[in-house]
Amino acid sequence: MEVYLDNNATTMVDPLVLEEMKPFFCDIYGNPNSLHKFGSGTHPKMIEAFHYLYEGINAKDEDDIIITGNATESNNTVLKGIWIDKILNGNKNHIITSEVEHPSITAVCKFLETQGVEVTYLKVDNDGILEAKNVQEAIKENTALVSIMWANNETGKIFPIKEIGQICRDNKIAFHTDATQAIGKISVDVQDCNIDYLTFSAHKFHGPKGVGGLYVRKTCELSPLLHGGEQMGGHRAGTVDVACMVGMGLAMKLATSANALAFEHDHVEKLRDCLENAILQIPETIIIGGKNNRTPNTTLISIRGVEGESMLWDLNQKGIGASTGSACASEDLEANPVMNAFGSDSELAHTGIRLSLSRFNTKEQIDYTIDVIKNAVARLRKISSSYASAPENHVSQL
Ligand code: PMP
């Protein structure tokens, strides 16, 4: 059996989305900026896609959604745009973010620090939660931007975005949230949460790779990252990938409808809990960050005595795809930085396995995965020198 449990890294394109995209490779291939009928022939579906994107996050007609290449580009656009507008050409010099953001935020912040920008990296507590009051306390007179993710890619932990949005609004500070892991899993509403900039990426909600979006509130102009032609109203130069944009629009509609979100709760969350509870029956296993306040599809589990990489190998042999953490960092074998940030001890930090489900997973797949994991734990603990030699583990444990 094949089981894909790495949906926080990327998702399968929904077959309906693929069908929607196909005509744009051969039949409707004009450049949307051309004035002839080949160009304008792309417009109806692009307008429809914009409509679905606006509706999916409850944006207002007068706000902007810029189509980008991915969430990484959206995040870079916000941070570097704010740097140009409010720091280089303004009187602010401070950005607030968290220590558990995706590298497409933290690496840009590190770069901005080399340019003289002051960055505060807020800590999360042992449950991986960041409290809104920490944002309030970190605000200074010269704070230009607060950038806090909506949901964490490793743990699924959901941050208090509504409270943070209110704090930023009260203090007249621009607020960006990276909602890449939230869209399609929980309700995301830019009005309700006072969000000025919001990042999303189609391939995390069963759309194609290579396309993302950046919501920009009407009153929050931003210098572009890419200069060139007048595409996207001058906010992002370059010919848009029409097929991908159309696919992203439908993917957003399918992922954010009331029915879809109810399915995440009724089906995906139940499967995740079933998998998690079965693994927790194995002695010395813990959920990193605990069970509260998470997206319905994610669990990050530590199994003492079992290296994350070894477990991935065993799972892969049996047709199961999982991860030890973010795919963007998976080529280095450093301990998972998010787990370190949570204060996990260093052994635990090497034993994390992230299992992230989607609406396409089935109960049969989960039952199969439980069996495979139990067998893998038994095998790997038996050959683990550190686990086997600990006196408390001399009684054989699953
Ligand atoms: N932000 C978060 C929270 C993510 O999980 C990811 C992908 N792992 C990204 C940004 C980057 O997404 P993309 O691949 O679309 O650039």
mmCIF file of C-alpha atoms and ligand atoms in Angstrom:
data_model
loop_
_atom_site.group_PDB
_atom_site.id
_atom_site.type_symbol
_atom_site.label_atom_id
_atom_site.label_comp_id
_atom_site.label_asym_id
_atom_site.label_seq_id
_atom_site.Cartn_x
_atom_site.Cartn_y
_atom_site.Cartn_z
ATOM 1 C CA MET A 1 0.000 0.000 0.000
ATOM 2 C CA GLU A 2 1.154 3.589 -0.619
ATOM 3 C CA VAL A 3 0.341 6.179 2.025
ATOM 4 C CA TYR A 4 1.208 9.848 1.696
ATOM 5 C CA LEU A 5 1.450 11.524 5.097
ATOM 6 C CA ASP A 6 3.587 14.532 4.216
ATOM 7 C CA ASN A 7 0.870 16.986 3.240
ATOM 8 C CA ASN A 8 2.508 19.896 5.082
ATOM 9 C CA ALA A 9 5.375 19.580 2.592
ATOM 10 C CA THR A 10 3.054 19.503 -0.404
ATOM 11 C CA THR A 11 -0.287 18.033 -1.450
ATOM 12 C CA MET A 12 -1.620 16.049 -4.374
ATOM 13 C CA VAL A 13 -3.316 18.216 -7.003
ATOM 14 C CA ASP A 14 -7.063 17.604 -6.741
ATOM 15 C CA PRO A 15 -8.163 15.887 -10.008
ATOM 16 C CA LEU A 16 -10.875 18.562 -10.463
ATOM 17 C CA VAL A 17 -8.159 21.235 -10.269
ATOM 18 C CA LEU A 18 -6.051 19.435 -12.846
ATOM 19 C CA GLU A 19 -9.023 19.284 -15.264
ATOM 20 C CA GLU A 20 -9.604 23.010 -14.781
ATOM 21 C CA MET A 21 -5.973 23.754 -15.658
ATOM 22 C CA LYS A 22 -5.617 21.583 -18.771
ATOM 23 C CA PRO A 23 -7.152 23.926 -21.413
ATOM 24 C CA PHE A 24 -4.623 26.627 -20.539
ATOM 25 C CA PHE A 25 -1.667 24.645 -21.875
ATOM 26 C CA CYS A 26 -2.876 24.228 -25.473
ATOM 27 C CA ASP A 27 -6.310 25.711 -26.181
ATOM 28 C CA ILE A 28 -6.391 28.959 -24.219
ATOM 29 C CA TYR A 29 -2.710 29.834 -24.302
ATOM 30 C CA GLY A 30 -2.693 33.573 -25.040
ATOM 31 C CA ASN A 31 -0.793 36.057 -22.938
ATOM 32 C CA PRO A 32 -3.417 37.628 -20.659
ATOM 33 C CA ASN A 33 -1.865 41.047 -21.313
ATOM 34 C CA SER A 34 -2.267 40.789 -25.098
ATOM 35 C CA LEU A 35 -5.136 42.749 -26.600
ATOM 36 C CA HIS A 36 -6.242 40.109 -29.124
ATOM 37 C CA LYS A 37 -8.805 37.415 -28.494
ATOM 38 C CA PHE A 38 -6.156 34.823 -27.599
ATOM 39 C CA GLY A 39 -5.129 37.026 -24.710
ATOM 40 C CA SER A 40 -8.573 38.157 -23.619
ATOM 41 C CA GLY A 41 -9.778 34.549 -23.897
ATOM 42 C CA THR A 42 -7.921 33.840 -20.656
ATOM 43 C CA HIS A 43 -9.743 36.584 -18.746
ATOM 44 C CA PRO A 44 -13.064 34.961 -17.752
ATOM 45 C CA LYS A 45 -11.370 32.093 -15.876
ATOM 46 C CA MET A 46 -8.777 34.429 -14.355
ATOM 47 C CA ILE A 47 -11.551 36.679 -13.059
ATOM 48 C CA GLU A 48 -13.328 33.633 -11.665
ATOM 49 C CA ALA A 49 -10.091 32.493 -9.999
ATOM 50 C CA PHE A 50 -9.630 35.924 -8.391
ATOM 51 C CA HIS A 51 -13.198 35.718 -7.156
ATOM 52 C CA TYR A 52 -12.533 32.364 -5.455
ATOM 53 C CA LEU A 53 -9.309 33.663 -3.916
ATOM 54 C CA TYR A 54 -11.017 36.773 -2.497
ATOM 55 C CA GLU A 55 -13.905 34.703 -1.188
ATOM 56 C CA GLY A 56 -11.626 32.056 0.354
ATOM 57 C CA ILE A 57 -9.989 34.564 2.725
ATOM 58 C CA ASN A 58 -12.892 37.062 2.913
ATOM 59 C CA ALA A 59 -10.976 39.895 1.202
ATOM 60 C CA LYS A 60 -12.855 43.019 0.102
ATOM 61 C CA ASP A 61 -13.133 43.928 -3.598
ATOM 62 C CA GLU A 62 -10.951 47.000 -3.129
ATOM 63 C CA ASP A 63 -8.110 44.993 -1.518
ATOM 64 C CA ASP A 64 -5.368 43.441 -3.660
ATOM 65 C CA ILE A 65 -4.367 39.828 -4.134
ATOM 66 C CA ILE A 66 -1.029 39.577 -5.935
ATOM 67 C CA ILE A 67 -0.333 36.274 -7.672
ATOM 68 C CA THR A 68 3.223 35.156 -6.860
ATOM 69 C CA GLY A 69 5.383 32.098 -7.536
ATOM 70 C CA ASN A 70 4.975 30.590 -4.050
ATOM 71 C CA ALA A 71 4.738 31.450 -0.362
ATOM 72 C CA THR A 72 8.470 32.118 -0.252
ATOM 73 C CA GLU A 73 8.037 34.923 -2.782
ATOM 74 C CA SER A 74 5.011 36.316 -0.940
ATOM 75 C CA ASN A 75 6.940 36.399 2.342
ATOM 76 C CA ASN A 76 9.973 38.030 0.684
ATOM 77 C CA THR A 77 7.707 40.598 -0.964
ATOM 78 C CA VAL A 78 6.228 41.701 2.350
ATOM 79 C CA LEU A 79 9.444 41.868 4.356
ATOM 80 C CA LYS A 80 11.525 43.543 1.662
ATOM 81 C CA GLY A 81 8.672 45.868 0.661
ATOM 82 C CA ILE A 82 8.298 47.026 4.266
ATOM 83 C CA TRP A 83 12.080 47.426 4.490
ATOM 84 C CA ILE A 84 12.089 49.716 1.462
ATOM 85 C CA ASP A 85 8.945 51.674 2.356
ATOM 86 C CA LYS A 86 9.074 52.049 6.115
ATOM 87 C CA ILE A 87 12.723 51.497 7.014
ATOM 88 C CA LEU A 88 14.925 52.773 4.162
ATOM 89 C CA ASN A 89 12.418 55.458 3.163
ATOM 90 C CA GLY A 90 10.734 55.930 6.525
ATOM 91 C CA ASN A 91 11.667 56.403 10.156
ATOM 92 C CA LYS A 92 11.102 52.847 11.461
ATOM 93 C CA ASN A 93 13.736 50.169 11.953
ATOM 94 C CA HIS A 94 12.225 47.256 13.866
ATOM 95 C CA ILE A 95 10.422 44.047 12.892
ATOM 96 C CA ILE A 96 8.749 41.571 15.253
ATOM 97 C CA THR A 97 8.474 37.916 14.282
ATOM 98 C CA SER A 98 8.623 34.533 16.041
ATOM 99 C CA GLU A 99 11.498 32.079 16.364
ATOM 100 C CA VAL A 100 9.442 29.279 14.750
ATOM 101 C CA GLU A 101 8.600 30.892 11.401
ATOM 102 C CA HIS A 102 9.374 29.183 8.121
ATOM 103 C CA PRO A 103 12.887 29.935 6.735
ATOM 104 C CA SER A 104 11.286 32.163 4.072
ATOM 105 C CA ILE A 105 10.631 34.579 6.958
ATOM 106 C CA THR A 106 13.591 33.925 9.274
ATOM 107 C CA ALA A 107 16.239 33.904 6.519
ATOM 108 C CA VAL A 108 14.940 37.231 5.193
ATOM 109 C CA CYS A 109 14.985 38.651 8.731
ATOM 110 C CA LYS A 110 18.586 37.485 9.152
ATOM 111 C CA PHE A 111 19.447 39.224 5.874
ATOM 112 C CA LEU A 112 17.687 42.407 6.991
ATOM 113 C CA GLU A 113 19.696 42.322 10.226
ATOM 114 C CA THR A 114 22.877 42.487 8.122
ATOM 115 C CA GLN A 115 21.429 45.682 6.664
ATOM 116 C CA GLY A 116 20.991 47.236 10.092
ATOM 117 C CA VAL A 117 17.361 46.326 10.784
ATOM 118 C CA GLU A 118 16.539 45.316 14.364
ATOM 119 C CA VAL A 119 14.512 42.100 14.563
ATOM 120 C CA THR A 120 12.813 40.657 17.658
ATOM 121 C CA TYR A 121 12.277 36.872 17.476
ATOM 122 C CA LEU A 122 9.530 36.055 19.971
ATOM 123 C CA LYS A 123 9.883 32.778 21.833
ATOM 124 C CA VAL A 124 7.196 30.124 22.025
ATOM 125 C CA ASP A 125 6.418 28.304 25.274
ATOM 126 C CA ASN A 126 6.929 24.565 25.891
ATOM 127 C CA ASP A 127 3.656 23.876 24.090
ATOM 128 C CA GLY A 128 4.856 25.762 21.030
ATOM 129 C CA ILE A 129 2.403 28.580 21.633
ATOM 130 C CA LEU A 130 3.124 32.250 21.309
ATOM 131 C CA GLU A 131 1.053 34.544 23.484
ATOM 132 C CA ALA A 132 -0.415 37.706 21.984
ATOM 133 C CA LYS A 133 0.726 39.730 25.005
ATOM 134 C CA ASN A 134 4.344 38.995 24.018
ATOM 135 C CA VAL A 135 3.718 40.871 20.779
ATOM 136 C CA GLN A 136 2.300 43.813 22.737
ATOM 137 C CA GLU A 137 5.352 43.859 25.014
ATOM 138 C CA ALA A 138 7.802 43.759 22.084
ATOM 139 C CA ILE A 139 6.294 46.742 20.252
ATOM 140 C CA LYS A 140 8.515 49.832 20.098
ATOM 141 C CA GLU A 141 7.990 53.319 18.701
ATOM 142 C CA ASN A 142 9.895 52.339 15.578
ATOM 143 C CA THR A 143 8.236 48.951 14.913
ATOM 144 C CA ALA A 144 7.485 48.730 11.194
ATOM 145 C CA LEU A 145 5.922 45.268 10.950
ATOM 146 C CA VAL A 146 4.717 42.289 12.937
ATOM 147 C CA SER A 147 4.974 39.016 10.992
ATOM 148 C CA ILE A 148 3.589 35.933 12.759
ATOM 149 C CA MET A 149 2.548 32.696 11.071
ATOM 150 C CA TRP A 150 -1.071 31.526 11.371
ATOM 151 C CA ALA A 151 -0.236 27.845 11.885
ATOM 152 C CA ASN A 152 3.126 26.196 12.381
ATOM 153 C CA ASN A 153 4.285 23.818 9.649
ATOM 154 C CA GLU A 154 5.930 21.342 12.055
ATOM 155 C CA THR A 155 3.441 21.077 14.918
ATOM 156 C CA GLY A 156 0.282 22.501 13.366
ATOM 157 C CA LYS A 157 0.004 24.830 16.381
ATOM 158 C CA ILE A 158 -2.359 27.727 15.676
ATOM 159 C CA PHE A 159 -1.256 31.157 16.850
ATOM 160 C CA PRO A 160 -3.625 33.809 18.314
ATOM 161 C CA ILE A 161 -3.887 35.739 15.064
ATOM 162 C CA LYS A 162 -7.087 37.583 15.917
ATOM 163 C CA GLU A 163 -5.650 39.007 19.147
ATOM 164 C CA ILE A 164 -2.354 39.885 17.471
ATOM 165 C CA GLY A 165 -4.258 41.591 14.644
ATOM 166 C CA GLN A 166 -6.145 43.695 17.189
ATOM 167 C CA ILE A 167 -2.922 44.649 18.988
ATOM 168 C CA CYS A 168 -1.326 45.719 15.702
ATOM 169 C CA ARG A 169 -4.395 47.699 14.691
ATOM 170 C CA ASP A 170 -4.544 49.471 18.077
ATOM 171 C CA ASN A 171 -0.848 50.357 17.762
ATOM 172 C CA LYS A 172 -1.112 51.301 14.048
ATOM 173 C CA ILE A 173 1.500 48.718 13.061
ATOM 174 C CA ALA A 174 1.332 46.711 9.833
ATOM 175 C CA PHE A 175 0.504 43.035 10.421
ATOM 176 C CA HIS A 176 1.521 40.176 8.134
ATOM 177 C CA THR A 177 0.628 36.543 8.659
ATOM 178 C CA ASP A 178 2.024 33.549 6.793
ATOM 179 C CA ALA A 179 -1.160 31.478 6.412
ATOM 180 C CA THR A 180 0.472 28.819 4.217
ATOM 181 C CA GLN A 181 -0.388 26.013 6.642
ATOM 182 C CA ALA A 182 -3.774 27.376 7.684
ATOM 183 C CA ILE A 183 -5.678 27.732 4.411
ATOM 184 C CA GLY A 184 -7.956 24.760 3.819
ATOM 185 C CA LYS A 185 -7.466 23.453 7.351
ATOM 186 C CA ILE A 186 -9.152 26.131 9.447
ATOM 187 C CA SER A 187 -11.195 29.232 8.682
ATOM 188 C CA VAL A 188 -9.050 32.198 7.566
ATOM 189 C CA ASP A 189 -10.695 35.633 7.514
ATOM 190 C CA VAL A 190 -8.606 38.735 6.847
ATOM 191 C CA GLN A 191 -11.383 41.151 7.898
ATOM 192 C CA ASP A 192 -12.161 39.455 11.186
ATOM 193 C CA CYS A 193 -8.487 39.290 12.157
ATOM 194 C CA ASN A 194 -7.387 42.776 11.010
ATOM 195 C CA ILE A 195 -4.743 41.420 8.679
ATOM 196 C CA ASP A 196 -2.844 43.772 6.370
ATOM 197 C CA TYR A 197 -0.783 41.178 4.446
ATOM 198 C CA LEU A 198 -1.410 37.431 4.149
ATOM 199 C CA THR A 199 0.646 34.752 2.409
ATOM 200 C CA PHE A 200 -0.678 31.562 0.834
ATOM 201 C CA SER A 201 0.601 28.842 -1.501
ATOM 202 C CA ALA A 202 -1.539 26.670 -3.801
ATOM 203 C CA HIS A 203 0.437 23.450 -3.412
ATOM 204 C CA LYS A 204 -0.446 23.254 0.281
ATOM 205 C CA PHE A 205 -4.182 23.026 -0.467
ATOM 206 C CA HIS A 206 -4.332 20.604 -3.397
ATOM 207 C CA GLY A 207 -3.458 23.175 -6.034
ATOM 208 C CA PRO A 208 -0.398 23.172 -8.317
ATOM 209 C CA LYS A 209 3.177 23.959 -7.285
ATOM 210 C CA GLY A 210 4.813 27.188 -8.420
ATOM 211 C CA VAL A 211 1.979 29.578 -7.634
ATOM 212 C CA GLY A 212 1.024 31.463 -4.502
ATOM 213 C CA GLY A 213 -0.616 34.649 -3.404
ATOM 214 C CA LEU A 214 -0.188 37.706 -1.275
ATOM 215 C CA TYR A 215 -3.190 39.540 0.107
ATOM 216 C CA VAL A 216 -2.577 43.281 0.547
ATOM 217 C CA ARG A 217 -5.184 45.420 2.317
ATOM 218 C CA LYS A 218 -6.224 48.404 0.221
ATOM 219 C CA THR A 219 -4.665 50.960 2.544
ATOM 220 C CA CYS A 220 -1.337 49.098 2.739
ATOM 221 C CA GLU A 221 0.630 49.874 -0.415
ATOM 222 C CA LEU A 222 3.860 47.916 -0.805
ATOM 223 C CA SER A 223 6.886 48.354 -3.071
ATOM 224 C CA PRO A 224 7.147 45.439 -5.495
ATOM 225 C CA LEU A 225 9.820 42.768 -5.233
ATOM 226 C CA LEU A 226 9.859 42.246 -9.011
ATOM 227 C CA HIS A 227 9.986 45.321 -11.234
ATOM 228 C CA GLY A 228 9.262 45.111 -14.944
ATOM 229 C CA GLY A 229 5.980 45.072 -16.853
ATOM 230 C CA GLU A 230 2.664 46.318 -15.573
ATOM 231 C CA GLN A 231 1.261 42.889 -14.703
ATOM 232 C CA MET A 232 -0.666 42.676 -11.405
ATOM 233 C CA GLY A 233 -1.156 46.443 -11.568
ATOM 234 C CA GLY A 234 2.626 46.930 -11.287
ATOM 235 C CA HIS A 235 2.738 45.054 -7.973
ATOM 236 C CA ARG A 236 4.484 41.995 -9.412
ATOM 237 C CA ALA A 237 6.006 42.110 -12.872
ATOM 238 C CA GLY A 238 6.171 39.036 -15.094
ATOM 239 C CA THR A 239 3.605 37.075 -17.077
ATOM 240 C CA VAL A 240 1.373 35.215 -14.712
ATOM 241 C CA ASP A 241 1.136 31.428 -15.033
ATOM 242 C CA VAL A 242 -2.504 31.353 -16.098
ATOM 243 C CA ALA A 243 -2.994 27.585 -15.755
ATOM 244 C CA CYS A 244 -1.586 27.639 -12.229
ATOM 245 C CA MET A 245 -3.548 30.697 -11.220
ATOM 246 C CA VAL A 246 -6.794 29.170 -12.473
ATOM 247 C CA GLY A 247 -5.919 25.930 -10.674
ATOM 248 C CA MET A 248 -5.150 27.818 -7.468
ATOM 249 C CA GLY A 249 -8.505 29.600 -7.664
ATOM 250 C CA LEU A 250 -10.478 26.373 -7.869
ATOM 251 C CA ALA A 251 -8.268 24.722 -5.246
ATOM 252 C CA MET A 252 -9.005 27.631 -2.889
ATOM 253 C CA LYS A 253 -12.751 27.301 -3.501
ATOM 254 C CA LEU A 254 -12.682 23.544 -2.902
ATOM 255 C CA ALA A 255 -10.517 23.829 0.219
ATOM 256 C CA THR A 256 -12.254 26.712 1.981
ATOM 257 C CA SER A 257 -15.957 25.978 1.483
ATOM 258 C CA ALA A 258 -17.924 25.356 4.674
ATOM 259 C CA ASN A 259 -18.297 21.704 3.667
ATOM 260 C CA ALA A 260 -14.568 21.292 3.073
ATOM 261 C CA LEU A 261 -13.660 22.760 6.455
ATOM 262 C CA ALA A 262 -16.280 20.566 8.139
ATOM 263 C CA PHE A 263 -14.716 17.542 6.401
ATOM 264 C CA GLU A 264 -11.304 18.517 7.777
ATOM 265 C CA HIS A 265 -12.833 18.488 11.228
ATOM 266 C CA ASP A 266 -15.053 15.406 10.839
ATOM 267 C CA HIS A 267 -12.803 13.190 8.749
ATOM 268 C CA VAL A 268 -9.183 14.350 8.670
ATOM 269 C CA GLU A 269 -8.970 15.235 12.357
ATOM 270 C CA LYS A 270 -10.526 11.912 13.365
ATOM 271 C CA LEU A 271 -8.029 9.977 11.249
ATOM 272 C CA ARG A 272 -5.156 12.041 12.717
ATOM 273 C CA ASP A 273 -6.392 11.365 16.254
ATOM 274 C CA CYS A 274 -6.798 7.668 15.553
ATOM 275 C CA LEU A 275 -3.212 7.463 14.266
ATOM 276 C CA GLU A 276 -1.869 9.577 17.101
ATOM 277 C CA ASN A 277 -3.692 7.704 19.862
ATOM 278 C CA ALA A 278 -2.432 4.378 18.546
ATOM 279 C CA ILE A 279 1.163 5.648 18.529
ATOM 280 C CA LEU A 280 0.739 7.084 22.028
ATOM 281 C CA GLN A 281 -0.023 3.566 23.291
ATOM 282 C CA ILE A 282 3.652 2.797 22.665
ATOM 283 C CA PRO A 283 5.624 3.646 25.849
ATOM 284 C CA GLU A 284 7.725 6.827 25.850
ATOM 285 C CA THR A 285 6.049 8.615 23.016
ATOM 286 C CA ILE A 286 4.881 12.218 23.227
ATOM 287 C CA ILE A 287 3.155 14.775 21.046
ATOM 288 C CA ILE A 288 5.483 17.739 20.722
ATOM 289 C CA GLY A 289 3.522 20.749 21.916
ATOM 290 C CA GLY A 290 0.585 18.688 23.177
ATOM 291 C CA LYS A 291 -2.795 18.186 21.593
ATOM 292 C CA ASN A 292 -4.474 21.580 21.986
ATOM 293 C CA ASN A 293 -4.934 24.263 19.390
ATOM 294 C CA ARG A 294 -3.642 22.491 16.309
ATOM 295 C CA THR A 295 -4.600 22.242 12.665
ATOM 296 C CA PRO A 296 -6.662 19.069 12.202
ATOM 297 C CA ASN A 297 -4.188 17.266 9.944
ATOM 298 C CA THR A 298 -0.830 17.492 11.747
ATOM 299 C CA THR A 299 0.957 15.592 14.476
ATOM 300 C CA LEU A 300 4.604 15.870 15.478
ATOM 301 C CA ILE A 301 5.490 12.856 17.588
ATOM 302 C CA SER A 302 8.640 11.999 19.432
ATOM 303 C CA ILE A 303 9.396 8.303 20.014
ATOM 304 C CA ARG A 304 12.222 7.925 22.514
ATOM 305 C CA GLY A 305 15.077 5.760 21.286
ATOM 306 C CA VAL A 306 14.019 6.035 17.630
ATOM 307 C CA GLU A 307 15.948 8.445 15.399
ATOM 308 C CA GLY A 308 13.560 10.353 13.155
ATOM 309 C CA GLU A 309 15.663 9.582 10.080
ATOM 310 C CA SER A 310 15.688 5.840 10.795
ATOM 311 C CA MET A 311 11.939 5.801 11.222
ATOM 312 C CA LEU A 312 11.513 7.629 7.913
ATOM 313 C CA TRP A 313 13.633 4.976 6.233
ATOM 314 C CA ASP A 314 11.494 2.148 7.646
ATOM 315 C CA LEU A 315 8.291 3.938 6.671
ATOM 316 C CA ASN A 316 9.584 4.623 3.184
ATOM 317 C CA GLN A 317 10.432 0.924 2.741
ATOM 318 C CA LYS A 318 6.762 0.170 3.421
ATOM 319 C CA GLY A 319 5.428 2.802 1.024
ATOM 320 C CA ILE A 320 4.679 5.500 3.603
ATOM 321 C CA GLY A 321 5.875 9.074 3.073
ATOM 322 C CA ALA A 322 6.390 11.160 6.228
ATOM 323 C CA SER A 323 8.908 13.708 7.422
ATOM 324 C CA THR A 324 11.123 14.626 10.339
ATOM 325 C CA GLY A 325 10.132 18.251 9.872
ATOM 326 C CA SER A 326 10.042 20.882 7.187
ATOM 327 C CA ALA A 327 11.038 19.573 3.723
ATOM 328 C CA CYS A 328 12.926 22.831 3.219
ATOM 329 C CA ALA A 329 15.401 21.779 5.921
ATOM 330 C CA SER A 330 15.347 18.031 5.389
ATOM 331 C CA GLU A 331 18.717 17.784 3.709
ATOM 332 C CA ASP A 332 20.611 18.680 6.834
ATOM 333 C CA LEU A 333 20.510 16.341 9.777
ATOM 334 C CA GLU A 334 20.538 19.087 12.376
ATOM 335 C CA ALA A 335 18.065 18.563 15.198
ATOM 336 C CA ASN A 336 14.670 19.957 14.324
ATOM 337 C CA PRO A 337 14.961 23.714 15.146
ATOM 338 C CA VAL A 338 11.289 24.066 15.956
ATOM 339 C CA MET A 339 11.542 21.304 18.542
ATOM 340 C CA ASN A 340 14.628 22.979 19.967
ATOM 341 C CA ALA A 341 12.670 26.210 20.228
ATOM 342 C CA PHE A 342 10.036 24.394 22.261
ATOM 343 C CA GLY A 343 12.680 23.497 24.789
ATOM 344 C CA SER A 344 12.777 19.779 23.969
ATOM 345 C CA ASP A 345 15.924 18.047 25.129
ATOM 346 C CA SER A 346 18.403 17.225 22.409
ATOM 347 C CA GLU A 347 17.545 13.507 22.234
ATOM 348 C CA LEU A 348 13.876 14.317 21.760
ATOM 349 C CA ALA A 349 14.765 16.872 19.128
ATOM 350 C CA HIS A 350 16.262 14.080 16.994
ATOM 351 C CA THR A 351 13.292 11.762 17.398
ATOM 352 C CA GLY A 352 10.502 13.847 15.898
ATOM 353 C CA ILE A 353 8.319 12.440 13.146
ATOM 354 C CA ARG A 354 5.829 14.722 11.434
ATOM 355 C CA LEU A 355 2.742 13.006 10.040
ATOM 356 C CA SER A 356 0.496 15.356 8.077
ATOM 357 C CA LEU A 357 -2.746 14.089 6.564
ATOM 358 C CA SER A 358 -5.125 15.352 3.900
ATOM 359 C CA ARG A 359 -8.705 14.856 2.789
ATOM 360 C CA PHE A 360 -7.466 12.098 0.455
ATOM 361 C CA ASN A 361 -6.273 9.785 3.253
ATOM 362 C CA THR A 362 -8.431 6.786 4.216
ATOM 363 C CA LYS A 363 -9.004 4.750 7.377
ATOM 364 C CA GLU A 364 -7.383 1.704 5.710
ATOM 365 C CA GLN A 365 -4.231 3.726 5.094
ATOM 366 C CA ILE A 366 -4.153 4.864 8.716
ATOM 367 C CA ASP A 367 -4.627 1.317 10.061
ATOM 368 C CA TYR A 368 -1.798 0.116 7.830
ATOM 369 C CA THR A 369 0.449 2.975 9.001
ATOM 370 C CA ILE A 370 -0.211 2.143 12.655
ATOM 371 C CA ASP A 371 0.937 -1.453 12.096
ATOM 372 C CA VAL A 372 4.053 -0.360 10.232
ATOM 373 C CA ILE A 373 5.002 2.180 12.917
ATOM 374 C CA LYS A 374 4.566 -0.317 15.757
ATOM 375 C CA ASN A 375 6.819 -2.838 14.016
ATOM 376 C CA ALA A 376 9.388 -0.169 13.140
ATOM 377 C CA VAL A 377 9.553 1.064 16.746
ATOM 378 C CA ALA A 378 10.102 -2.471 18.018
ATOM 379 C CA ARG A 379 12.881 -3.065 15.462
ATOM 380 C CA LEU A 380 14.621 0.274 15.901
ATOM 381 C CA ARG A 381 14.533 0.244 19.697
ATOM 382 C CA LYS A 382 16.054 -3.215 19.712
ATOM 383 C CA ILE A 383 19.066 -2.042 17.698
ATOM 384 C CA SER A 384 19.379 1.376 19.379
ATOM 385 C CA SER A 385 22.521 1.294 21.556
ATOM 386 C CA SER A 386 21.416 4.202 23.756
ATOM 387 C CA TYR A 387 17.842 2.955 24.212
ATOM 388 C CA ALA A 388 18.721 -0.698 24.818
ATOM 389 C CA SER A 389 21.461 0.169 27.342
ATOM 390 C CA ALA A 390 19.227 2.375 29.534
ATOM 391 C CA PRO A 391 18.481 0.226 32.639
ATOM 392 C CA GLU A 392 14.791 1.174 32.662
ATOM 393 C CA ASN A 393 14.402 -0.317 29.197
ATOM 394 C CA HIS A 394 15.695 -3.800 29.965
ATOM 395 C CA VAL A 395 12.167 -5.130 29.959
ATOM 396 C CA SER A 396 11.390 -5.347 26.275
ATOM 397 C CA GLN A 397 8.993 -2.606 25.271
ATOM 398 C CA LEU A 398 7.164 -2.006 22.067
HETATM 399 N N1 PMP B 1 5.583 29.158 4.944
HETATM 400 C C1 PMP B 1 5.229 28.014 5.553
HETATM 401 C C2 PMP B 1 4.576 28.072 6.904
HETATM 402 C C3 PMP B 1 5.446 26.782 4.936
HETATM 403 O O1 PMP B 1 5.088 25.658 5.543
HETATM 404 C C4 PMP B 1 6.071 26.769 3.660
HETATM 405 C C5 PMP B 1 6.342 25.448 2.951
HETATM 406 N N2 PMP B 1 6.884 24.444 3.726
HETATM 407 C C6 PMP B 1 6.432 27.984 3.077
HETATM 408 C C7 PMP B 1 6.173 29.148 3.749
HETATM 409 C C8 PMP B 1 7.091 28.036 1.729
HETATM 410 O O2 PMP B 1 6.158 27.639 0.764
HETATM 411 P P1 PMP B 1 6.524 27.581 -0.781
HETATM 412 O O3 PMP B 1 7.024 26.223 -1.034
HETATM 413 O O4 PMP B 1 5.210 27.828 -1.474
HETATM 414 O O5 PMP B 1 7.493 28.654 -1.048
#
